[in-house]
mmCIF file with all atom_site columns, N, CA and C in Angstrom:
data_model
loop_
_atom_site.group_PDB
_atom_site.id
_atom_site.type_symbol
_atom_site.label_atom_id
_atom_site.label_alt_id
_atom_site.label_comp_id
_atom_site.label_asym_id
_atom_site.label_entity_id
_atom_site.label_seq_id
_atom_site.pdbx_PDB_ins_code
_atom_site.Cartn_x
_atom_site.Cartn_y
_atom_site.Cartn_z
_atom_site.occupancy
_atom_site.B_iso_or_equiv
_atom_site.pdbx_formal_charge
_atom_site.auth_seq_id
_atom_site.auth_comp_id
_atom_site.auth_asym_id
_atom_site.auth_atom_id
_atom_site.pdbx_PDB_model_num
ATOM 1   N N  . UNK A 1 1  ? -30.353 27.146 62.150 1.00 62.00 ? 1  UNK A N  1
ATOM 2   C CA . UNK A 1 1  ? -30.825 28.508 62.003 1.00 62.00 ? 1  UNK A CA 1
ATOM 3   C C  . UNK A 1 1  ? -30.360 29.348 63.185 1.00 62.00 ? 1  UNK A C  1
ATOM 4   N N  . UNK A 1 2  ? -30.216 30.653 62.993 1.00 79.00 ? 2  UNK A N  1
ATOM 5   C CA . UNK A 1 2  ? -29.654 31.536 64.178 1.00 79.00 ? 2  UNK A CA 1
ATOM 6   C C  . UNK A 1 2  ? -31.335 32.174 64.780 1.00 79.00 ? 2  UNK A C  1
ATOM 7   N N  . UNK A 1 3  ? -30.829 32.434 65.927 1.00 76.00 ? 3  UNK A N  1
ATOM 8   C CA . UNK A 1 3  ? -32.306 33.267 66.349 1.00 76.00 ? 3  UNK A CA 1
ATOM 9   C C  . UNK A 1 3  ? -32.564 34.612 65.843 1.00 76.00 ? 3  UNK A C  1
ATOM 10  N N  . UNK A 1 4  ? -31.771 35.245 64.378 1.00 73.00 ? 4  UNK A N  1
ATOM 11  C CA . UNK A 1 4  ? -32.134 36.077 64.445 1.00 73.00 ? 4  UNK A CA 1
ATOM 12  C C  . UNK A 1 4  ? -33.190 35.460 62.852 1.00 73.00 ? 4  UNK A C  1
ATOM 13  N N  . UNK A 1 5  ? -33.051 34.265 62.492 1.00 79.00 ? 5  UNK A N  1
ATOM 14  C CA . UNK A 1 5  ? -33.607 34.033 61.457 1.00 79.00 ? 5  UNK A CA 1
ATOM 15  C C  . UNK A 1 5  ? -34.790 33.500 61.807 1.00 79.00 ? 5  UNK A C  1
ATOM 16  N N  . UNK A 1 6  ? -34.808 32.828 63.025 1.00 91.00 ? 6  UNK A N  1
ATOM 17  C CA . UNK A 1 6  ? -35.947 31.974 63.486 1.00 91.00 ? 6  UNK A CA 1
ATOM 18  C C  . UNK A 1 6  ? -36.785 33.120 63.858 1.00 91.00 ? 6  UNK A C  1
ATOM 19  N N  . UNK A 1 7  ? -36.404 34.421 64.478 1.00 94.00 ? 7  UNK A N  1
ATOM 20  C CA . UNK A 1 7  ? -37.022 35.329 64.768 1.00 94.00 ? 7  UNK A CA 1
ATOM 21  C C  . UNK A 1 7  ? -37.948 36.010 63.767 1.00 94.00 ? 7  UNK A C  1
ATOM 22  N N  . UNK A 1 8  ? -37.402 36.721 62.496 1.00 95.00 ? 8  UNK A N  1
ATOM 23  C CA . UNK A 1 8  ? -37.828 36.809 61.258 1.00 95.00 ? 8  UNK A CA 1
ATOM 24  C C  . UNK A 1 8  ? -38.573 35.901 60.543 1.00 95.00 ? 8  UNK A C  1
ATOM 25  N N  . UNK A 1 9  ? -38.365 34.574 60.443 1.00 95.00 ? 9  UNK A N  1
ATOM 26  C CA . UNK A 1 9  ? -39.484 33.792 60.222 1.00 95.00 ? 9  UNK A CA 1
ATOM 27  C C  . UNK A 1 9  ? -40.497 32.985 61.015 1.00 95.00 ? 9  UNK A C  1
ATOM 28  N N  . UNK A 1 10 ? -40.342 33.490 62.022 1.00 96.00 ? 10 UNK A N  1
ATOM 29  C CA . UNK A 1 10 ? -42.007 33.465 63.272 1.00 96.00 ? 10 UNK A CA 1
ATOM 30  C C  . UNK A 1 10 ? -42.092 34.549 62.816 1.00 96.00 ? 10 UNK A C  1
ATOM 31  N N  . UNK A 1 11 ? -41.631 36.142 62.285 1.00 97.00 ? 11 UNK A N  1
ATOM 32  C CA . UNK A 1 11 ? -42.385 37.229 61.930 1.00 97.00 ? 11 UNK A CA 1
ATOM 33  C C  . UNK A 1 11 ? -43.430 37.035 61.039 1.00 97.00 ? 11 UNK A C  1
ATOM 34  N N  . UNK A 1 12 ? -42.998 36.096 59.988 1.00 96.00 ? 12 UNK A N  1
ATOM 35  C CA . UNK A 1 12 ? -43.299 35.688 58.528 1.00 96.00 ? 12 UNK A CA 1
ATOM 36  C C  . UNK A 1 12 ? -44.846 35.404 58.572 1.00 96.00 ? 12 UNK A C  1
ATOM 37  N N  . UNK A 1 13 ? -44.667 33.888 59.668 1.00 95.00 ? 13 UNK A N  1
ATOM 38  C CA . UNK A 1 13 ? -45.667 33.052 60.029 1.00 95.00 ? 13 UNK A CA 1
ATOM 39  C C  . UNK A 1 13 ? -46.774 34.038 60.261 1.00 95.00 ? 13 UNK A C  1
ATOM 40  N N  . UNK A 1 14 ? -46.645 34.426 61.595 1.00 96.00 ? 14 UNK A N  1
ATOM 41  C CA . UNK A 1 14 ? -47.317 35.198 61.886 1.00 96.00 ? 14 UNK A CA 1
ATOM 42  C C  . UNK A 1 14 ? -47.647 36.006 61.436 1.00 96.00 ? 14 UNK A C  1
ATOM 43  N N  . UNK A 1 15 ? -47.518 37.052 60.163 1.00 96.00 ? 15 UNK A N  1
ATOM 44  C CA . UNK A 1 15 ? -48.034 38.086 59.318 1.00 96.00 ? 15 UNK A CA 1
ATOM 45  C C  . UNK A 1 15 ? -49.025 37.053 58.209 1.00 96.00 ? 15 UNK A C  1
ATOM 46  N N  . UNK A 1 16 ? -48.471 36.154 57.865 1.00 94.00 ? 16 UNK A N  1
ATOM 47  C CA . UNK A 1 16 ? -49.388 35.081 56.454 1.00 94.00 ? 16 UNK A CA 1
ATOM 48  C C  . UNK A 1 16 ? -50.081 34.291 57.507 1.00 94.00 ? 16 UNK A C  1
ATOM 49  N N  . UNK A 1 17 ? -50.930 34.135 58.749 1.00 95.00 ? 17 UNK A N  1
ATOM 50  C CA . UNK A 1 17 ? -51.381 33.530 59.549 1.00 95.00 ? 17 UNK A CA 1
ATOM 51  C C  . UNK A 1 17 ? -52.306 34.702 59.812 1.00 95.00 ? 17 UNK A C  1
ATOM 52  N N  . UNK A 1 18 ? -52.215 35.945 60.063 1.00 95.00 ? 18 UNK A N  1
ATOM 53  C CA . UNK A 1 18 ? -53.084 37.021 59.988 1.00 95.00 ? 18 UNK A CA 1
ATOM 54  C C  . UNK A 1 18 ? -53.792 37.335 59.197 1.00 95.00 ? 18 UNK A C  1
ATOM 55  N N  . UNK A 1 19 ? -53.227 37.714 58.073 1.00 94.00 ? 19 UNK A N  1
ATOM 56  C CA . UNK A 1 19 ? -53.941 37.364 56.629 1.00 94.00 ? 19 UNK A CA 1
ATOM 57  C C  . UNK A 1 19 ? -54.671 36.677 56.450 1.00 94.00 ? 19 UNK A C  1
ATOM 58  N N  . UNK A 1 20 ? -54.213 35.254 56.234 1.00 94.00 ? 20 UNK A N  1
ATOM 59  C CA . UNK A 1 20 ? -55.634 34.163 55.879 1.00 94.00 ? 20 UNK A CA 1
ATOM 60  C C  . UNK A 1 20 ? -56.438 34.303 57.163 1.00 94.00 ? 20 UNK A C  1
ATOM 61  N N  . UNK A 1 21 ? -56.525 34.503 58.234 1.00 96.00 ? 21 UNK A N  1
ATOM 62  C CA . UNK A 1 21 ? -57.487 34.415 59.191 1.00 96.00 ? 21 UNK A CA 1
ATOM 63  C C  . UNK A 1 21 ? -58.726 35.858 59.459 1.00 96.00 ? 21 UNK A C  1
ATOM 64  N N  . UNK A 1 22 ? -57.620 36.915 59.192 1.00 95.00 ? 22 UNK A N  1
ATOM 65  C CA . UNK A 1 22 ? -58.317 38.123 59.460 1.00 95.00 ? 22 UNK A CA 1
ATOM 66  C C  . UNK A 1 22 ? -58.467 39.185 57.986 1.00 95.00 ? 22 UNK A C  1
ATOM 67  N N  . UNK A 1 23 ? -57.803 39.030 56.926 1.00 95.00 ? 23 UNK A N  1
ATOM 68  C CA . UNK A 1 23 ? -57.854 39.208 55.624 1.00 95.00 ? 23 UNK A CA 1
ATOM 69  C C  . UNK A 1 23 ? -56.337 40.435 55.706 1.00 95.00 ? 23 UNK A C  1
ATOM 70  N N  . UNK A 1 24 ? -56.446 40.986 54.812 1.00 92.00 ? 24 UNK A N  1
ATOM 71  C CA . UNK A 1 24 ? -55.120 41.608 54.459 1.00 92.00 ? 24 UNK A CA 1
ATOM 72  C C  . UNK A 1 24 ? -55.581 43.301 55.355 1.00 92.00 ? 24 UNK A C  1
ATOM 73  N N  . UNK A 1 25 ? -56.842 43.595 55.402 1.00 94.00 ? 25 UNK A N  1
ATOM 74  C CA . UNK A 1 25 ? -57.460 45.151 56.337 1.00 94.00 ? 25 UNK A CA 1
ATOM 75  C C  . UNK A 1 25 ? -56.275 44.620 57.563 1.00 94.00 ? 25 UNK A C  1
ATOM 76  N N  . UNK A 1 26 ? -56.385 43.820 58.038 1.00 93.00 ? 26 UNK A N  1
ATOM 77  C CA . UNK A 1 26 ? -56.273 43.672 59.769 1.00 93.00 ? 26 UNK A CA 1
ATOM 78  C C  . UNK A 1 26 ? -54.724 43.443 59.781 1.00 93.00 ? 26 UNK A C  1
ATOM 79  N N  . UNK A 1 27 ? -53.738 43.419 58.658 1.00 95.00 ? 27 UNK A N  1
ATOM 80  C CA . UNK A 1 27 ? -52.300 43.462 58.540 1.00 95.00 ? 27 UNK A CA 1
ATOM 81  C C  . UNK A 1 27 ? -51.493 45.026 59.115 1.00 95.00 ? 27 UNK A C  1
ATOM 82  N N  . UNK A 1 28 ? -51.599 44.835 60.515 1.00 96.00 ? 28 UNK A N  1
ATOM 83  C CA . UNK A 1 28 ? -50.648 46.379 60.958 1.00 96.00 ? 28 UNK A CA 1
ATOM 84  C C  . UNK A 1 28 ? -49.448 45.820 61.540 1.00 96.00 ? 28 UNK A C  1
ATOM 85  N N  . UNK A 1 29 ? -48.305 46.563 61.435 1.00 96.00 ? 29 UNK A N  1
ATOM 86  C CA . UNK A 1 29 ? -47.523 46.023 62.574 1.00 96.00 ? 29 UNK A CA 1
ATOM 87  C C  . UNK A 1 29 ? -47.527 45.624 63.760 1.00 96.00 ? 29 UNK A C  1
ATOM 88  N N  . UNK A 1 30 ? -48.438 46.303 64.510 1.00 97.00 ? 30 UNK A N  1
ATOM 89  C CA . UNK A 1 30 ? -48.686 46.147 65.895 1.00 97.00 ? 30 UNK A CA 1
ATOM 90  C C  . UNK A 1 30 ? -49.656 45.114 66.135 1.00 97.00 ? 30 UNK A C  1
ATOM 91  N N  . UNK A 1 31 ? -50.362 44.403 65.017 1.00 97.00 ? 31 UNK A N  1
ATOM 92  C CA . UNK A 1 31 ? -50.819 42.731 65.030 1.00 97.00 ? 31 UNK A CA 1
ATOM 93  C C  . UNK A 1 31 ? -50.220 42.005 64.727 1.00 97.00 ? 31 UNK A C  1
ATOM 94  N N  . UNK A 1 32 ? -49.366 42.287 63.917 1.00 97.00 ? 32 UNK A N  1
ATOM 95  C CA . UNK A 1 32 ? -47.986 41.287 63.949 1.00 97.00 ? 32 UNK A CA 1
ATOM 96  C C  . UNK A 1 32 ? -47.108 40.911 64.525 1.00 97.00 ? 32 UNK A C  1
ATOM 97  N N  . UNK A 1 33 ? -46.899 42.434 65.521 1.00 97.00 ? 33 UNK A N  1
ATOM 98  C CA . UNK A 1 33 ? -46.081 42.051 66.869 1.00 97.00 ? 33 UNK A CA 1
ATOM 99  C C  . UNK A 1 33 ? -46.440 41.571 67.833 1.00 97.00 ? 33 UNK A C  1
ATOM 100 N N  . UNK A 1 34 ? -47.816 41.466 67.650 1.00 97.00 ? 34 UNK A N  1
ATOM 101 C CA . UNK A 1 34 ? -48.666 40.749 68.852 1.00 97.00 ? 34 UNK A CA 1
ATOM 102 C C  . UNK A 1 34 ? -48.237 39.203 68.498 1.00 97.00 ? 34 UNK A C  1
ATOM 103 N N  . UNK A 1 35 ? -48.857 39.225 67.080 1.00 96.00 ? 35 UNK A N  1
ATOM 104 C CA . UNK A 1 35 ? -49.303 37.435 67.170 1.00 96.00 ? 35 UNK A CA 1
ATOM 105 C C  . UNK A 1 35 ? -47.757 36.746 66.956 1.00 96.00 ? 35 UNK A C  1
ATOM 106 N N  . UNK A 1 36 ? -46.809 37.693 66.834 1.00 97.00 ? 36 UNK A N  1
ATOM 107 C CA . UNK A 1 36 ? -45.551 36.935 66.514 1.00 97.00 ? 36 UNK A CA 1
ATOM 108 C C  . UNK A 1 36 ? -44.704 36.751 67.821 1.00 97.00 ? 36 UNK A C  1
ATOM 109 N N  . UNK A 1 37 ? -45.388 37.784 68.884 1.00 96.00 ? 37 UNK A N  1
ATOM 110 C CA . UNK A 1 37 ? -44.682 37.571 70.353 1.00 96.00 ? 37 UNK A CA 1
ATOM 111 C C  . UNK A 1 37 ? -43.294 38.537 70.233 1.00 96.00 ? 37 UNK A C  1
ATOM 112 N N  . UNK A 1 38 ? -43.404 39.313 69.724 1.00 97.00 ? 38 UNK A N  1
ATOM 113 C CA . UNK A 1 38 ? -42.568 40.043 69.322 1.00 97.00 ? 38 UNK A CA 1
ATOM 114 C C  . UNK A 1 38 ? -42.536 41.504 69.444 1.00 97.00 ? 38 UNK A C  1
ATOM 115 N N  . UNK A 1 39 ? -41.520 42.386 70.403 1.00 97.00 ? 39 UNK A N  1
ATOM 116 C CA . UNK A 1 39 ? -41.984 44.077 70.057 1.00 97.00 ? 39 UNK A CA 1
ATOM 117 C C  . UNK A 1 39 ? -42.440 44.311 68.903 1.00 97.00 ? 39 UNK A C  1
ATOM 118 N N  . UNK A 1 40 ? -43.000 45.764 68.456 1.00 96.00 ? 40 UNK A N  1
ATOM 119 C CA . UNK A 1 40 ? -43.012 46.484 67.326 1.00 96.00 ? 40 UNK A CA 1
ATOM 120 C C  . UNK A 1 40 ? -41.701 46.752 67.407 1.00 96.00 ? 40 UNK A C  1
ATOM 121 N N  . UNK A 1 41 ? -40.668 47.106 67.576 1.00 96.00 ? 41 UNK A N  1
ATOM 122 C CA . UNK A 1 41 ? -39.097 47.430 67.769 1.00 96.00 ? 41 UNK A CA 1
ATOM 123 C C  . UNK A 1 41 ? -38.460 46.449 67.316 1.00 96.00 ? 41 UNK A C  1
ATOM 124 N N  . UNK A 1 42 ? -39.251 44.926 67.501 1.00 95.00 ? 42 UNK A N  1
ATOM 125 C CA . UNK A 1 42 ? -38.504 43.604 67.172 1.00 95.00 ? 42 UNK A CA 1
ATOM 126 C C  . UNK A 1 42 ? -38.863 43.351 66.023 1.00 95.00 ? 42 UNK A C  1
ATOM 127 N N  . UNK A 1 43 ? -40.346 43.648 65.784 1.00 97.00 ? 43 UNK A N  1
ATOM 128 C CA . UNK A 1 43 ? -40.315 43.515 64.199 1.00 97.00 ? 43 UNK A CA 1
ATOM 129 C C  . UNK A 1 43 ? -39.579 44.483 63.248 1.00 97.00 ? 43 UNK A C  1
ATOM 130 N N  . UNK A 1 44 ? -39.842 45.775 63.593 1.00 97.00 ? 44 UNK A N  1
ATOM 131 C CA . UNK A 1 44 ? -39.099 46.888 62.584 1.00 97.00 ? 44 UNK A CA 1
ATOM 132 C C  . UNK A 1 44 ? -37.611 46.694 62.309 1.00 97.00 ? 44 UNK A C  1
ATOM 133 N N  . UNK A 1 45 ? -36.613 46.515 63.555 1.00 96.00 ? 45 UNK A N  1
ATOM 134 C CA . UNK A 1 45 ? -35.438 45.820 63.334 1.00 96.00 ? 45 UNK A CA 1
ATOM 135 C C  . UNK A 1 45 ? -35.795 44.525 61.783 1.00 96.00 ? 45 UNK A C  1
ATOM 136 N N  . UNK A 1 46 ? -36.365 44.073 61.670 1.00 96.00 ? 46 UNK A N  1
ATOM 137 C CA . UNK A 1 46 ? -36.467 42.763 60.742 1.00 96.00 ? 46 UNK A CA 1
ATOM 138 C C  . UNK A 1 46 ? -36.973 43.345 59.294 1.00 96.00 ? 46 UNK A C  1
ATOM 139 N N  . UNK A 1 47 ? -38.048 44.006 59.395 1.00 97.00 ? 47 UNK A N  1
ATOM 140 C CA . UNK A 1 47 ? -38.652 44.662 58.384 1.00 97.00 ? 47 UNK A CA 1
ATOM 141 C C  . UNK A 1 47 ? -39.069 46.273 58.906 1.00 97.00 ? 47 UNK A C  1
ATOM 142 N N  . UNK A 1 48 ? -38.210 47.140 58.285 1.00 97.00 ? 48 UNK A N  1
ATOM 143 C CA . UNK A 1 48 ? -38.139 48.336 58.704 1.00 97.00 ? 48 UNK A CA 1
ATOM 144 C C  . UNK A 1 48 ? -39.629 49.168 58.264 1.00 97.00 ? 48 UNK A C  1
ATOM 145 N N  . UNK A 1 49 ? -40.771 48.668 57.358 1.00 96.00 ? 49 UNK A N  1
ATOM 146 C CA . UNK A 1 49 ? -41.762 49.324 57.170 1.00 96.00 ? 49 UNK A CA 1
ATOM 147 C C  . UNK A 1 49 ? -43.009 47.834 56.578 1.00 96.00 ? 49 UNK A C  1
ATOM 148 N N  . UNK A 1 50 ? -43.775 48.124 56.336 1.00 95.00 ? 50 UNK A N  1
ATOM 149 C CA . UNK A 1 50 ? -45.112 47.571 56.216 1.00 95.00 ? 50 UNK A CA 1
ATOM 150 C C  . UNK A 1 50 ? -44.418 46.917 54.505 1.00 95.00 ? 50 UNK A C  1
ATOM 151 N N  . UNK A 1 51 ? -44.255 47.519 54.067 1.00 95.00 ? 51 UNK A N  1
ATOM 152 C CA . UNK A 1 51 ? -43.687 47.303 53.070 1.00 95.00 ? 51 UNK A CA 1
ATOM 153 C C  . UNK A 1 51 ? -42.639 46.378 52.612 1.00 95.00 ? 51 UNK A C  1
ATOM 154 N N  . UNK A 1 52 ? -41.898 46.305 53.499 1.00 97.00 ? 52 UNK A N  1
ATOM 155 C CA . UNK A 1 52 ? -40.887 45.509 53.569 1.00 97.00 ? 52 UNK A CA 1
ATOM 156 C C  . UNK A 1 52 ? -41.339 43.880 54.018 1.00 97.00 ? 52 UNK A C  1
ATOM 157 N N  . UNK A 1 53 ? -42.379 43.877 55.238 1.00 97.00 ? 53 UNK A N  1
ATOM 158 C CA . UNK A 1 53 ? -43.079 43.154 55.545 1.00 97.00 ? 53 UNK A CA 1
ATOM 159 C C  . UNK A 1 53 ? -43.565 42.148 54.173 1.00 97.00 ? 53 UNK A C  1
ATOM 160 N N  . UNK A 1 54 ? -44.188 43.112 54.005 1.00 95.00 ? 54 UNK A N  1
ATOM 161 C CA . UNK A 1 54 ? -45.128 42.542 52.317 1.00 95.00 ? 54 UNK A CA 1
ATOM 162 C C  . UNK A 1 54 ? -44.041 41.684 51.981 1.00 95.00 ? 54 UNK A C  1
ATOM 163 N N  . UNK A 1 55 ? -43.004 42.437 51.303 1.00 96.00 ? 55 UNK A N  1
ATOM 164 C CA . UNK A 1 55 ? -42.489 41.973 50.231 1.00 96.00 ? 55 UNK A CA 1
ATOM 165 C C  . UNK A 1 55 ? -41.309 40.751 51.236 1.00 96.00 ? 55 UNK A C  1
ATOM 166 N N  . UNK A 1 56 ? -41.345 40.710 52.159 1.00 96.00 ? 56 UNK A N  1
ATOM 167 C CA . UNK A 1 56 ? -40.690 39.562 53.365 1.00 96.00 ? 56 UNK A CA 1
ATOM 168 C C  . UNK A 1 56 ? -41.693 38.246 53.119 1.00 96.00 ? 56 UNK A C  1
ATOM 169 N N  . UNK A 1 57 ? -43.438 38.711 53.582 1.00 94.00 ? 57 UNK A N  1
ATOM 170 C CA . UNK A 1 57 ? -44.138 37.350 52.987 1.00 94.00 ? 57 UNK A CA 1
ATOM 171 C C  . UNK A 1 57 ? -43.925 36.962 51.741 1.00 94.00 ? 57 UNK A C  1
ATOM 172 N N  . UNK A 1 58 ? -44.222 38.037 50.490 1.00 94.00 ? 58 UNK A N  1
ATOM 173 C CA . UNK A 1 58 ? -44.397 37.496 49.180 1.00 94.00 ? 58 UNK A CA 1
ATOM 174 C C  . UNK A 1 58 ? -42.947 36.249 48.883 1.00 94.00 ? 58 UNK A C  1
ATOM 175 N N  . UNK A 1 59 ? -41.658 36.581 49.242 1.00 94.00 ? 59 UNK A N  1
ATOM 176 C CA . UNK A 1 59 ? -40.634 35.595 49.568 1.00 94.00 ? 59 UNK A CA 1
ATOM 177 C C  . UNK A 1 59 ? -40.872 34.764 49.517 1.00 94.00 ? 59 UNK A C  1
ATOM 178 N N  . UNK A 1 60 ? -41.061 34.791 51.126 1.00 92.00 ? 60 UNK A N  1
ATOM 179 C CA . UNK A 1 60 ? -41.476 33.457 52.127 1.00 92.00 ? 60 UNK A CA 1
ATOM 180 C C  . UNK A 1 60 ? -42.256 32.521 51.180 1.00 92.00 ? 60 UNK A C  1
ATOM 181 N N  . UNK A 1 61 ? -43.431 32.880 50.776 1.00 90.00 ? 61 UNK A N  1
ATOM 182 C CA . UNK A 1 61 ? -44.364 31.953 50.725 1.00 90.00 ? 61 UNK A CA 1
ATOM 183 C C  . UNK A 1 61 ? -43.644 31.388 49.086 1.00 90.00 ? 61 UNK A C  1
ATOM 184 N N  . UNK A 1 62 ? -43.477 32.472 48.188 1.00 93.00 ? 62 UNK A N  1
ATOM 185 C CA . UNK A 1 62 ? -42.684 31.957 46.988 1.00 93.00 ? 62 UNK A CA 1
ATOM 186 C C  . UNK A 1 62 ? -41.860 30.822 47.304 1.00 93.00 ? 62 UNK A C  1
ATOM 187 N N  . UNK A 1 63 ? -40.790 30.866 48.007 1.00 91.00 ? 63 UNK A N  1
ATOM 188 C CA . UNK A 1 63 ? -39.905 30.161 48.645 1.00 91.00 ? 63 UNK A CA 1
ATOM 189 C C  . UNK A 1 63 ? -40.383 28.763 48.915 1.00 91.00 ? 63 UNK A C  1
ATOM 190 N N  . UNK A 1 64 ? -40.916 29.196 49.510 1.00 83.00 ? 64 UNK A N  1
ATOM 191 C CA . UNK A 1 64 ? -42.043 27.627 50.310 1.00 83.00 ? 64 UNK A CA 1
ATOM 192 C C  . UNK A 1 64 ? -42.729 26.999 49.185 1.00 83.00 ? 64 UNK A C  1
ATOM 193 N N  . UNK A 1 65 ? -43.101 27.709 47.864 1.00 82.00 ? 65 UNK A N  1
ATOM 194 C CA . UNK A 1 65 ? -43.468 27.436 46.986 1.00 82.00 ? 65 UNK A CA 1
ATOM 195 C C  . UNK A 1 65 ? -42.764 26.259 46.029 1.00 82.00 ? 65 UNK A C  1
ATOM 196 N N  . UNK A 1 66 ? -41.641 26.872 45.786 1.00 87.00 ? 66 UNK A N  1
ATOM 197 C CA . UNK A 1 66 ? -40.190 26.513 44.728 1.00 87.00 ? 66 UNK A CA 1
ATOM 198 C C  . UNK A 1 66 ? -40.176 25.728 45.471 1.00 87.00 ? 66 UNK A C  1
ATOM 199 N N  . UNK A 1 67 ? -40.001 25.234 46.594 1.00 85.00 ? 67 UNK A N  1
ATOM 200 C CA . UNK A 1 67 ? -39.477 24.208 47.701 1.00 85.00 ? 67 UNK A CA 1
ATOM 201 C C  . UNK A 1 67 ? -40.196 23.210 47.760 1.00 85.00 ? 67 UNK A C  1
ATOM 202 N N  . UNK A 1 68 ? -41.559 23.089 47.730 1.00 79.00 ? 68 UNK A N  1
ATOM 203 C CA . UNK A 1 68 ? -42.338 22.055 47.509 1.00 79.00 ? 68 UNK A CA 1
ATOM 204 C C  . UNK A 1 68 ? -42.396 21.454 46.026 1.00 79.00 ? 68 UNK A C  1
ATOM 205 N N  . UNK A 1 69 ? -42.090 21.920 44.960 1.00 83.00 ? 69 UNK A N  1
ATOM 206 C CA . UNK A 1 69 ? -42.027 21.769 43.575 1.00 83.00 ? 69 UNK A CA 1
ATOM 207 C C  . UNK A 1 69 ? -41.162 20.554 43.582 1.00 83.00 ? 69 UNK A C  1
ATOM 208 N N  . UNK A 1 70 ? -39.669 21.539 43.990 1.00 86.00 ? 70 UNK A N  1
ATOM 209 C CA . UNK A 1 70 ? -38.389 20.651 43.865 1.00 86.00 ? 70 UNK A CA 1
ATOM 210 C C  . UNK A 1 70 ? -38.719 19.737 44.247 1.00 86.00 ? 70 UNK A C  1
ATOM 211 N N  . UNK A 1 71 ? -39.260 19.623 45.434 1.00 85.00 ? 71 UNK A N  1
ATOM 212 C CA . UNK A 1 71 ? -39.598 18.363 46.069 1.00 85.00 ? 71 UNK A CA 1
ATOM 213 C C  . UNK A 1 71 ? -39.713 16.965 45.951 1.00 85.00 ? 71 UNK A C  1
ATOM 214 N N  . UNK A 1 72 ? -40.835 17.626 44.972 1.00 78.00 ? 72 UNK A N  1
ATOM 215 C CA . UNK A 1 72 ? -41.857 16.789 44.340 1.00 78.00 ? 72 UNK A CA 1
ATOM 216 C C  . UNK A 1 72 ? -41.524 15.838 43.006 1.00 78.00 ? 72 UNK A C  1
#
């Protein structure tokens, strides 16, 4: 993986790690850039709006989804 992917997916983590812990209210960028160790500048570079974010987890976790299937 390159660090700009590893970067983007510690974004990931850290946004679906917020969520289940603090519910979907407490999803801002600027808690995401916290818990991901990451500027707000470092996240927006990755996901340019809240939105994008979203639809970056809904992916992810799909992904992770299909991936355990195959797996299996």
């Amino acid at each position: 993986m390159t660090k700009k992917t590893d970067t983007k997916k510690q974004i990931l983590i850290a946004a679906a790690k917020l969520i289940n812990e603090a519910g979907i209210l407490a999803l801002t960028l600027d808690a995401v850039a916290q818990v991901a160790g990451v500027s707000k500048g470092g996240l927006l570079y990755h996901f340019p709006s809240k939105e994008a974010l979203l639809e970056g987890i809904a992916n992810y976790l799909t992904q992770g989804f299909v991936n355990d299937m195959a797996s299996a």
